PDB file of C-alpha atoms in Angstrom:
ATOM      1  CA  UNK J   1       0.000   0.000   0.000  1.00 57.00           C
ATOM      2  CA  UNK J   2       1.412   3.376  -0.993  1.00 74.00           C
ATOM      3  CA  UNK J   3       1.823   6.279   1.382  1.00 83.00           C
ATOM      4  CA  UNK J   4      -1.122   8.129  -0.186  1.00 90.00           C
ATOM      5  CA  UNK J   5      -3.556   5.275   0.397  1.00 93.00           C
ATOM      6  CA  UNK J   6      -2.198   4.690   3.886  1.00 93.00           C
ATOM      7  CA  UNK J   7      -2.592   8.354   4.806  1.00 94.00           C
ATOM      8  CA  UNK J   8      -6.111   8.473   3.341  1.00 95.00           C
ATOM      9  CA  UNK J   9      -7.095   5.393   5.330  1.00 95.00           C
ATOM     10  CA  UNK J  10      -5.640   6.885   8.504  1.00 95.00           C
ATOM     11  CA  UNK J  11      -7.480  10.160   7.883  1.00 95.00           C
ATOM     12  CA  UNK J  12     -10.742   8.271   7.380  1.00 95.00           C
ATOM     13  CA  UNK J  13     -10.308   6.358  10.645  1.00 93.00           C
ATOM     14  CA  UNK J  14      -9.348   9.525  12.533  1.00 94.00           C
ATOM     15  CA  UNK J  15     -12.414  11.335  11.193  1.00 94.00           C
ATOM     16  CA  UNK J  16     -14.687   8.463  12.239  1.00 91.00           C
ATOM     17  CA  UNK J  17     -13.211   8.461  15.738  1.00 88.00           C
ATOM     18  CA  UNK J  18     -13.586  12.222  16.021  1.00 90.00           C
ATOM     19  CA  UNK J  19     -17.178  12.540  14.843  1.00 91.00           C
ATOM     20  CA  UNK J  20     -18.755   9.182  15.715  1.00 88.00           C
ATOM     21  CA  UNK J  21     -19.985   8.932  19.284  1.00 81.00           C
ATOM     22  CA  UNK J  22     -21.041   5.425  20.254  1.00 79.00           C
ATOM     23  CA  UNK J  23     -23.889   4.905  22.703  1.00 85.00           C
ATOM     24  CA  UNK J  24     -22.601   4.922  26.260  1.00 86.00           C
ATOM     25  CA  UNK J  25     -23.640   2.065  28.498  1.00 90.00           C
ATOM     26  CA  UNK J  26     -24.107   3.998  31.732  1.00 92.00           C
ATOM     27  CA  UNK J  27     -25.099   0.969  33.807  1.00 93.00           C
ATOM     28  CA  UNK J  28     -21.864  -0.825  32.867  1.00 92.00           C
ATOM     29  CA  UNK J  29     -19.894   2.336  33.636  1.00 89.00           C
ATOM     30  CA  UNK J  30     -21.608   2.630  37.016  1.00 92.00           C
ATOM     31  CA  UNK J  31     -20.787  -1.010  37.860  1.00 91.00           C
ATOM     32  CA  UNK J  32     -17.158  -0.518  36.864  1.00 90.00           C
ATOM     33  CA  UNK J  33     -16.759   2.637  38.929  1.00 89.00           C
ATOM     34  CA  UNK J  34     -18.519   1.062  41.920  1.00 88.00           C
ATOM     35  CA  UNK J  35     -16.231  -1.971  41.831  1.00 82.00           C
ATOM     36  CA  UNK J  36     -13.164   0.287  41.758  1.00 71.00           C
ATOM     37  CA  UNK J  37     -14.319   2.185  44.833  1.00 66.00           C
ATOM     38  CA  UNK J  38     -14.813  -1.118  46.687  1.00 64.00           C
ATOM     39  CA  UNK J  39     -11.238  -2.143  45.891  1.00 63.00           C
ATOM     40  CA  UNK J  40      -9.805   1.013  47.421  1.00 60.00           C
ATOM     41  CA  UNK J  41      -9.922   0.994  51.170  1.00 59.00           C
ATOM     42  CA  UNK J  42      -9.736   4.081  53.314  1.00 62.00           C
ATOM     43  CA  UNK J  43      -6.594   2.660  54.912  1.00 72.00           C
ATOM     44  CA  UNK J  44      -3.298   4.073  53.670  1.00 77.00           C
ATOM     45  CA  UNK J  45      -1.314   1.221  52.071  1.00 76.00           C
ATOM     46  CA  UNK J  46       1.960   2.954  52.952  1.00 83.00           C
ATOM     47  CA  UNK J  47       0.926   3.939  56.480  1.00 81.00           C
ATOM     48  CA  UNK J  48       2.844   1.064  58.060  1.00 83.00           C
ATOM     49  CA  UNK J  49       6.075   2.192  56.409  1.00 85.00           C
ATOM     50  CA  UNK J  50       5.449   5.835  57.244  1.00 85.00           C
ATOM     51  CA  UNK J  51       5.040   4.986  60.924  1.00 84.00           C
ATOM     52  CA  UNK J  52       8.200   2.866  60.874  1.00 84.00           C
ATOM     53  CA  UNK J  53      10.402   5.474  59.223  1.00 87.00           C
ATOM     54  CA  UNK J  54       8.890   8.465  61.009  1.00 84.00           C
ATOM     55  CA  UNK J  55       9.690   6.716  64.304  1.00 72.00           C
ATOM     56  CA  UNK J  56      13.324   6.440  63.173  1.00 65.00           C
ATOM     57  CA  UNK J  57      13.425  10.171  62.431  1.00 64.00           C
ATOM     58  CA  UNK J  58      12.061  11.015  65.881  1.00 62.00           C
ATOM     59  CA  UNK J  59      14.838   8.946  67.484  1.00 58.00           C
ATOM     60  CA  UNK J  60      17.477  10.944  65.574  1.00 57.00           C
ATOM     61  CA  UNK J  61      16.376  14.276  67.090  1.00 54.00           C
TER      62      UNK J  61
END
């Protein structure tokens, strides 16, 4: 395929992506976002390390 045809094909695809808006499945989006919020806990995953190393800094004072 020549560069002209390749560029024309790319332009066509880019135009379709820019102007075509597919229907959004809001219920699926809601489920996905809800499952992400359940995965994240309010506990700091690095809190244990922060306490450990902050204690070392206090001893140095």
